[in-house]
Amino acid sequence: MKKQISISSIGSFSPLGKTSDEIWKNYLNNQHFFHLKGAGGDASWVGSLSEVQQKDVEDLRESDSKYRYLDNSVLYAILAARSAFKDLEISDLDAGINIGSSRGATGLFEKYHSEYIETGRSSTYTSPSTTLGNISSWVAQDLQLNGPEFSHSVTCSTGMHSVLNAIAWLESGMAKSFLAGGSEAPLTGFTLAQMKAMKIYATEDNEFPCRALDMEKSRNSMILSEGAGMVTLSSSEENNSLASIEGVGYANEKLKHGASLSKNGKCLQKSMKMAIGDLNVNEIDAVVMHAPGTIGGDLAEVNAIKKVFTDRLPAMTSNKWKTGHSFAASGILSLQMAVLMLQHQQFLPVPFSEFQQKPDKLEKILVNSVGFGGNAVSILIGRK
């Protein structure tokens, strides 16, 4: 790292809640936030927002006529960004924004495409409201920021790539502060069907339907979730910052197919080593893993950690058994989990996992994210 990068704040809007206190309280119990959507044999496990949060979304939609035709992925991002900025005294109106999404305006795209198939015509609102850049641009409009704003899609590691991009801008001196994150509203029939077609979706009805980090599971158990996560970063050293970013890593690996990941997670090995840098691996107290609940994905990441840390494994955990997989937002939610553990000095294990080792201290936590396309991002954060 060329400069000291501080995490000034984190805002999220997910099944875990919308405030830090609520989210931490929900992390402390062994309950998940899934329910069945649909009926009969077509019902699917999903991680959806609470009724209170859904009302927040509708209130936002009705608060401004310009918001009525925006996709939920944009509205979630606005609410998470407001949360991130709520407790900050923002004087830098030139702060940059980079918010990505894996799927983008899924709900609206499906709606407008269906209308086109039926009528042969498209709504006037189709093109502007389904454009991926909508997310960052509308957040910029809502917060009245004048800095650079852009969106991107790098599958499931999209949110963490936003952080990488923000750090590059900060280290270059082209910006002093940045809002980075991801937003996803994927709980549509078509998106669920895509995941089921890949044979990776949870089908069992038990106490914990997503078995992330259960290394004995015999079936895949990924569950889709919705929400948004935002982190504000600064290149200045702040006394009231939440944590510092001490290293970043990124890597790709050769693909066998579009959703492949090597048995030993080669891209994750590379990204973790890059993030750790010259530090002794024994200084890493814990890893918040991507661990989506698939047999191959969980095993590849565990194997990668064993390759990097060899004799002494750090404490390992994941939040997807509780929240599900929110694609672009998932990495930011993992980053938030790591920051909360540093703040509260309490490790959060997966209740049914064989990995129950608790660290002696929590000073440095590595956060992983990996996505389709064989790409990985690892970010090392340290306690302030």
XYZ file of N, CA, C and O in Angstrom, residues 8-134:
508
model
N -13.780 4.700 6.622
C -14.455 5.727 7.418
C -15.798 5.244 7.940
O -16.182 5.554 9.072
N -16.530 4.517 7.103
C -17.841 4.018 7.513
C -18.273 2.893 6.585
O -17.727 2.729 5.494
N -19.244 2.117 7.037
C -19.852 1.069 6.220
C -21.362 1.155 6.395
O -21.863 1.259 7.523
N -22.078 1.128 5.286
C -23.532 1.103 5.340
C -24.039 -0.092 4.554
O -23.519 -0.394 3.484
N -25.013 -0.772 5.082
C -25.564 -1.922 4.348
C -27.069 -1.988 4.542
O -27.628 -1.426 5.488
N -27.689 -2.698 3.633
C -29.144 -2.862 3.627
C -29.384 -4.283 3.147
O -29.350 -4.572 1.958
N -29.563 -5.205 4.077
C -29.608 -6.634 3.758
C -30.528 -7.347 4.729
O -31.041 -6.732 5.673
N -30.738 -8.666 4.544
C -31.558 -9.410 5.505
C -31.062 -9.321 6.945
O -31.835 -9.518 7.883
N -29.780 -8.978 7.144
C -29.243 -8.829 8.494
C -29.737 -7.569 9.189
O -29.644 -7.450 10.403
N -30.243 -6.602 8.402
C -30.720 -5.359 8.988
C -30.134 -4.155 8.280
O -29.558 -4.267 7.194
N -30.233 -2.997 8.930
C -29.783 -1.760 8.282
C -28.954 -0.858 9.184
O -28.468 0.183 8.735
N -28.762 -1.211 10.449
C -27.876 -0.449 11.331
C -26.819 -1.373 11.896
O -27.030 -2.592 12.018
N -25.689 -0.822 12.287
C -24.596 -1.636 12.824
C -25.026 -2.407 14.066
O -24.685 -3.581 14.228
N -25.782 -1.750 14.939
C -26.233 -2.411 16.173
C -27.159 -3.577 15.860
O -27.040 -4.654 16.466
N -28.096 -3.358 14.943
C -29.026 -4.427 14.567
C -28.294 -5.584 13.909
O -28.557 -6.759 14.206
N -27.356 -5.262 13.030
C -26.602 -6.293 12.314
C -25.761 -7.108 13.275
O -25.725 -8.355 13.205
N -25.078 -6.445 14.199
C -24.245 -7.173 15.170
C -25.115 -8.069 16.053
O -24.761 -9.223 16.325
N -26.245 -7.556 16.486
C -27.169 -8.363 17.302
C -27.601 -9.609 16.540
O -27.666 -10.710 17.112
N -27.875 -9.469 15.255
C -28.306 -10.612 14.455
C -27.166 -11.593 14.183
O -27.409 -12.785 13.971
N -25.944 -11.105 14.179
C -24.800 -12.006 14.029
C -24.592 -12.876 15.275
O -24.022 -13.965 15.189
N -25.023 -12.391 16.423
C -24.732 -13.083 17.680
C -25.632 -14.284 17.940
O -25.388 -15.037 18.880
N -26.682 -14.460 17.138
C -27.529 -15.638 17.332
C -27.279 -16.653 16.212
O -26.623 -16.345 15.224
N -27.786 -17.845 16.398
C -27.577 -18.911 15.426
C -28.775 -19.101 14.501
O -29.029 -20.197 14.012
N -29.512 -18.031 14.250
C -30.663 -18.089 13.361
C -30.277 -17.604 11.967
O -29.456 -16.698 11.828
N -30.858 -18.238 10.950
C -30.623 -17.754 9.593
C -31.776 -16.855 9.168
O -32.784 -16.735 9.878
N -31.620 -16.209 8.011
C -32.618 -15.254 7.536
C -33.202 -15.693 6.199
O -33.384 -14.885 5.290
N -33.534 -16.974 6.096
C -34.093 -17.524 4.864
C -35.567 -17.863 5.050
O -36.013 -18.187 6.151
N -36.287 -17.818 3.948
C -37.635 -18.360 3.932
C -37.904 -18.896 2.533
O -37.176 -18.594 1.578
N -38.948 -19.680 2.414
C -39.297 -20.268 1.125
C -40.161 -19.302 0.328
O -41.156 -18.784 0.819
N -39.761 -19.074 -0.913
C -40.502 -18.205 -1.816
C -41.154 -19.061 -2.891
O -40.496 -19.888 -3.516
N -42.431 -18.875 -3.121
C -43.145 -19.703 -4.083
C -43.983 -20.740 -3.376
O -44.162 -20.701 -2.156
N -44.487 -21.679 -4.139
C -45.376 -22.690 -3.569
C -45.026 -24.075 -4.079
O -44.500 -24.236 -5.186
N -45.332 -25.066 -3.253
C -45.154 -26.466 -3.662
C -43.728 -26.797 -4.038
O -42.768 -26.311 -3.441
N -43.588 -27.633 -5.070
C -42.268 -28.086 -5.494
C -41.420 -27.004 -6.127
O -40.213 -27.175 -6.304
N -42.039 -25.856 -6.479
C -41.292 -24.760 -7.087
C -40.777 -23.754 -6.060
O -40.138 -22.767 -6.423
N -41.058 -23.977 -4.788
C -40.610 -23.053 -3.745
C -39.084 -23.057 -3.656
O -38.450 -24.105 -3.798
N -38.522 -21.887 -3.425
C -37.064 -21.745 -3.345
C -36.673 -21.025 -2.066
O -37.335 -20.058 -1.646
N -35.583 -21.474 -1.446
C -35.033 -20.745 -0.315
C -34.446 -19.431 -0.814
O -33.714 -19.392 -1.799
N -34.742 -18.330 -0.135
C -34.181 -17.030 -0.483
C -33.883 -16.250 0.792
O -34.472 -16.500 1.847
N -32.973 -15.309 0.679
C -32.689 -14.379 1.769
C -33.216 -13.013 1.368
O -32.576 -12.307 0.596
N -34.388 -12.658 1.851
C -35.024 -11.411 1.428
C -35.075 -10.396 2.565
O -34.916 -10.735 3.743
N -35.309 -9.156 2.203
C -35.400 -8.080 3.176
C -36.618 -8.244 4.071
O -37.613 -8.854 3.686
N -36.544 -7.673 5.262
C -37.664 -7.733 6.192
C -38.807 -6.860 5.686
O -38.642 -6.034 4.777
N -39.984 -7.027 6.273
C -41.136 -6.215 5.888
C -40.869 -4.731 6.145
O -41.283 -3.869 5.368
N -40.166 -4.439 7.235
C -39.834 -3.047 7.545
C -38.940 -2.465 6.460
O -39.139 -1.332 5.997
N -37.943 -3.250 6.026
C -37.041 -2.772 4.980
C -37.756 -2.628 3.638
O -37.483 -1.689 2.877
N -38.654 -3.556 3.347
C -39.415 -3.453 2.104
C -40.253 -2.183 2.085
O -40.415 -1.541 1.045
N -40.765 -1.797 3.248
C -41.510 -0.536 3.339
C -40.570 0.647 3.118
O -40.944 1.648 2.487
N -39.347 0.553 3.646
C -38.359 1.609 3.414
C -38.119 1.802 1.916
O -37.991 2.935 1.435
N -38.053 0.691 1.197
C -37.825 0.744 -0.249
C -38.997 1.424 -0.947
O -38.816 2.297 -1.804
N -40.207 1.031 -0.569
C -41.385 1.628 -1.204
C -41.539 3.104 -0.841
O -41.952 3.917 -1.672
N -41.192 3.448 0.398
C -41.243 4.860 0.794
C -40.260 5.683 -0.031
O -40.570 6.810 -0.441
N -39.082 5.126 -0.258
C -38.095 5.821 -1.081
C -38.599 5.959 -2.513
O -38.476 7.032 -3.129
N -39.183 4.900 -3.037
C -39.687 4.929 -4.405
C -40.749 6.025 -4.584
O -40.796 6.699 -5.613
N -41.587 6.214 -3.571
C -42.667 7.188 -3.661
C -42.245 8.590 -3.223
O -43.015 9.550 -3.360
N -41.033 8.717 -2.700
C -40.589 10.011 -2.182
C -40.233 11.001 -3.280
O -40.181 12.217 -3.048
N -39.972 10.506 -4.467
C -39.558 11.365 -5.577
C -40.049 10.724 -6.868
O -39.826 9.520 -7.082
N -40.683 11.502 -7.705
C -41.226 10.939 -8.949
C -40.137 10.312 -9.815
O -40.402 9.366 -10.564
N -38.916 10.807 -9.690
C -37.804 10.260 -10.491
C -37.428 8.859 -10.041
O -36.791 8.107 -10.783
N -37.785 8.491 -8.816
C -37.393 7.189 -8.270
C -38.406 6.080 -8.602
O -38.145 4.909 -8.355
N -39.557 6.455 -9.137
C -40.630 5.479 -9.328
C -40.307 4.426 -10.385
O -40.873 3.333 -10.367
N -39.416 4.748 -11.285
C -39.109 3.821 -12.372
C -37.717 3.200 -12.227
O -37.180 2.642 -13.176
N -37.142 3.272 -11.016
C -35.827 2.691 -10.766
C -35.961 1.255 -10.273
O -36.911 0.902 -9.567
N -34.997 0.428 -10.630
C -34.984 -0.957 -10.177
C -34.640 -1.018 -8.687
O -34.003 -0.111 -8.133
N -35.046 -2.106 -8.042
C -34.734 -2.277 -6.621
C -33.234 -2.235 -6.350
O -32.798 -1.777 -5.285
N -32.430 -2.726 -7.295
C -30.983 -2.715 -7.080
C -30.466 -1.290 -6.895
O -29.520 -1.056 -6.132
N -31.085 -0.319 -7.557
C -30.695 1.082 -7.410
C -31.195 1.631 -6.078
O -30.463 2.324 -5.355
N -32.423 1.312 -5.719
C -32.992 1.812 -4.461
C -32.259 1.238 -3.258
O -32.014 1.954 -2.277
N -31.889 -0.049 -3.309
C -31.102 -0.633 -2.215
C -29.787 0.115 -2.055
O -29.331 0.390 -0.932
N -29.155 0.436 -3.183
C -27.866 1.127 -3.149
C -28.005 2.514 -2.527
O -27.156 2.943 -1.734
N -29.070 3.219 -2.873
C -29.299 4.551 -2.308
C -29.458 4.472 -0.798
O -28.854 5.258 -0.043
N -30.230 3.499 -0.319
C -30.457 3.361 1.119
C -29.175 2.981 1.848
O -28.892 3.491 2.945
N -28.376 2.086 1.271
C -27.107 1.702 1.894
C -26.123 2.868 1.885
O -25.389 3.080 2.856
N -26.097 3.635 0.795
C -25.196 4.783 0.699
C -25.580 5.865 1.709
O -24.717 6.479 2.343
N -26.868 6.096 1.870
C -27.312 7.052 2.887
C -26.849 6.626 4.263
O -26.423 7.451 5.089
N -26.930 5.327 4.529
C -26.493 4.803 5.817
C -24.996 5.009 6.019
O -24.551 5.387 7.111
N -24.225 4.787 4.969
C -22.775 4.958 5.059
C -22.396 6.410 5.314
O -21.422 6.696 6.020
N -23.169 7.343 4.760
C -22.854 8.760 4.876
C -23.520 9.414 6.082
O -23.198 10.549 6.431
N -24.407 8.709 6.732
C -25.234 9.299 7.794
C -24.407 9.906 8.917
O -24.690 11.025 9.384
N -23.393 9.206 9.363
C -22.622 9.642 10.524
C -21.332 10.358 10.143
O -20.473 10.591 10.993
N -21.187 10.703 8.867
C -19.977 11.372 8.408
C -20.231 12.851 8.176
O -21.315 13.241 7.750
N -19.224 13.645 8.469
C -19.287 15.052 8.118
C -18.597 15.196 6.765
O -17.390 15.410 6.669
N -19.364 15.035 5.711
C -18.792 15.020 4.373
C -18.631 16.455 3.861
O -19.599 17.165 3.636
N -17.373 16.876 3.749
C -17.094 18.182 3.177
C -16.545 18.049 1.764
O -16.509 19.013 1.010
N -16.132 16.818 1.418
C -15.560 16.577 0.103
C -16.665 16.193 -0.873
O -16.999 15.020 -1.029
N -17.246 17.202 -1.511
C -18.321 16.936 -2.462
C -17.801 16.325 -3.754
O -18.584 15.917 -4.608
N -16.474 16.250 -3.884
C -15.878 15.628 -5.061
C -15.543 14.154 -4.823
O -14.797 13.555 -5.598
N -16.078 13.590 -3.751
C -15.851 12.169 -3.469
C -16.324 11.322 -4.644
O -17.359 11.588 -5.256
N -15.550 10.283 -4.958
C -15.893 9.408 -6.072
C -16.858 8.308 -5.654
O -17.026 8.024 -4.464
N -17.475 7.697 -6.636
C -18.421 6.608 -6.393
C -18.160 5.485 -7.389
O -18.077 5.711 -8.592
N -18.004 4.277 -6.873
C -17.923 3.089 -7.722
C -18.783 2.002 -7.097
O -18.420 1.434 -6.068
N -19.935 1.758 -7.692
C -20.855 0.734 -7.182
C -21.164 -0.228 -8.319
O -21.588 0.189 -9.396
N -20.953 -1.496 -8.086
C -21.180 -2.483 -9.128
C -22.342 -3.414 -8.818
O -22.913 -3.396 -7.726
N -22.691 -4.209 -9.802
C -23.746 -5.206 -9.648
C -23.465 -6.366 -10.588
O -23.036 -6.155 -11.724
N -23.680 -7.561 -10.104
C -23.481 -8.731 -10.953
C -24.589 -8.830 -11.995
O -24.331 -9.061 -13.173
N -25.828 -8.638 -11.559
C -26.989 -8.834 -12.426
C -27.645 -7.538 -12.877
O -28.382 -7.525 -13.873
N -27.444 -6.459 -12.138
C -28.051 -5.198 -12.523
C -29.554 -5.176 -12.287
O -30.066 -5.788 -11.352
N -30.260 -4.477 -13.150
C -31.706 -4.274 -12.998
C -32.482 -5.513 -13.447
O -33.280 -5.470 -14.399
N -32.265 -6.610 -12.749
C -32.851 -7.889 -13.141
C -34.376 -7.838 -13.217
O -34.982 -8.277 -14.189
N -34.990 -7.301 -12.166
C -36.448 -7.278 -12.125
C -37.053 -6.474 -13.260
O -37.980 -6.932 -13.939
N -36.531 -5.271 -13.479
C -37.072 -4.431 -14.546
C -36.758 -4.992 -15.929
O -37.593 -4.918 -16.839
N -35.568 -5.556 -16.096
C -35.216 -6.120 -17.396
C -36.177 -7.244 -17.772
O -36.671 -7.311 -18.903
N -36.462 -8.112 -16.810
C -37.398 -9.211 -17.071
C -38.802 -8.670 -17.360
O -39.502 -9.167 -18.253
N -39.211 -7.652 -16.609
C -40.536 -7.069 -16.812
C -40.668 -6.465 -18.214
O -41.621 -6.758 -18.947
N -39.697 -5.638 -18.594
C -39.789 -4.963 -19.888
C -39.602 -5.928 -21.056
O -40.211 -5.745 -22.121
N -38.787 -6.956 -20.850
C -38.607 -7.935 -21.923
C -39.892 -8.726 -22.142
O -40.277 -9.009 -23.287
N -40.562 -9.083 -21.040
C -41.838 -9.797 -21.156
C -42.869 -8.951 -21.897
O -43.621 -9.458 -22.746
N -42.893 -7.658 -21.590
C -43.838 -6.767 -22.271
C -43.522 -6.691 -23.769
O -44.431 -6.656 -24.603
N -42.222 -6.685 -24.106
C -41.834 -6.633 -25.513
C -42.262 -7.899 -26.250
O -42.757 -7.852 -27.377
N -42.060 -9.057 -25.602
C -42.453 -10.338 -26.220
C -43.956 -10.350 -26.487
O -44.422 -10.839 -27.520
N -44.740 -9.793 -25.561
C -46.194 -9.809 -25.688
C -46.710 -8.785 -26.694
O -47.665 -9.054 -27.439
N -46.085 -7.599 -26.740
C -46.641 -6.505 -27.542
C -45.786 -6.105 -28.746
O -46.277 -5.425 -29.655
N -44.511 -6.495 -28.731
C -43.614 -6.064 -29.791
C -43.124 -4.643 -29.609
O -42.437 -4.082 -30.475
N -43.465 -4.029 -28.466
C -43.032 -2.667 -28.181
C -42.332 -2.604 -26.825
O -42.526 -3.466 -25.975
N -41.535 -1.546 -26.666
C -40.800 -1.373 -25.425
C -41.173 -0.055 -24.766
O -41.417 0.951 -25.445
N -41.179 -0.059 -23.446
C -41.498 1.144 -22.681
C -40.414 2.207 -22.867
O -39.231 1.902 -23.053
N -40.808 3.449 -22.757
C -39.860 4.569 -22.829
C -38.803 4.468 -21.731
O -37.669 4.910 -21.910
N -39.178 3.872 -20.619
C -38.275 3.813 -19.468
C -37.294 2.642 -19.530
O -36.396 2.537 -18.696
N -37.450 1.758 -20.514
C -36.649 0.537 -20.539
C -35.160 0.803 -20.555
O -34.412 0.328 -19.686
N -34.685 1.553 -21.525
C -33.242 1.732 -21.677
C -32.594 2.450 -20.497
O -31.630 1.938 -19.916
N -33.117 3.628 -20.084
C -32.427 4.279 -18.961
C -32.498 3.486 -17.659
O -31.544 3.470 -16.883
N -33.613 2.791 -17.424
C -33.779 2.135 -16.121
C -33.087 0.778 -16.023
O -32.941 0.233 -14.929
N -32.660 0.212 -17.153
C -31.962 -1.086 -17.095
C -30.476 -0.946 -17.393
O -29.767 -1.938 -17.473
N -29.995 0.273 -17.525
C -28.577 0.513 -17.763
C -27.804 0.317 -16.469
O -28.178 0.857 -15.423
N -26.696 -0.437 -16.511
C -25.952 -0.761 -15.301
C -25.445 0.486 -14.587
O -25.417 0.544 -13.353
N -25.059 1.521 -15.332
C -24.536 2.737 -14.713
C -25.534 3.474 -13.847
O -25.176 4.406 -13.120
N -26.809 3.070 -13.918
C -27.846 3.681 -13.087
C -27.496 3.702 -11.611
O -27.811 4.653 -10.900
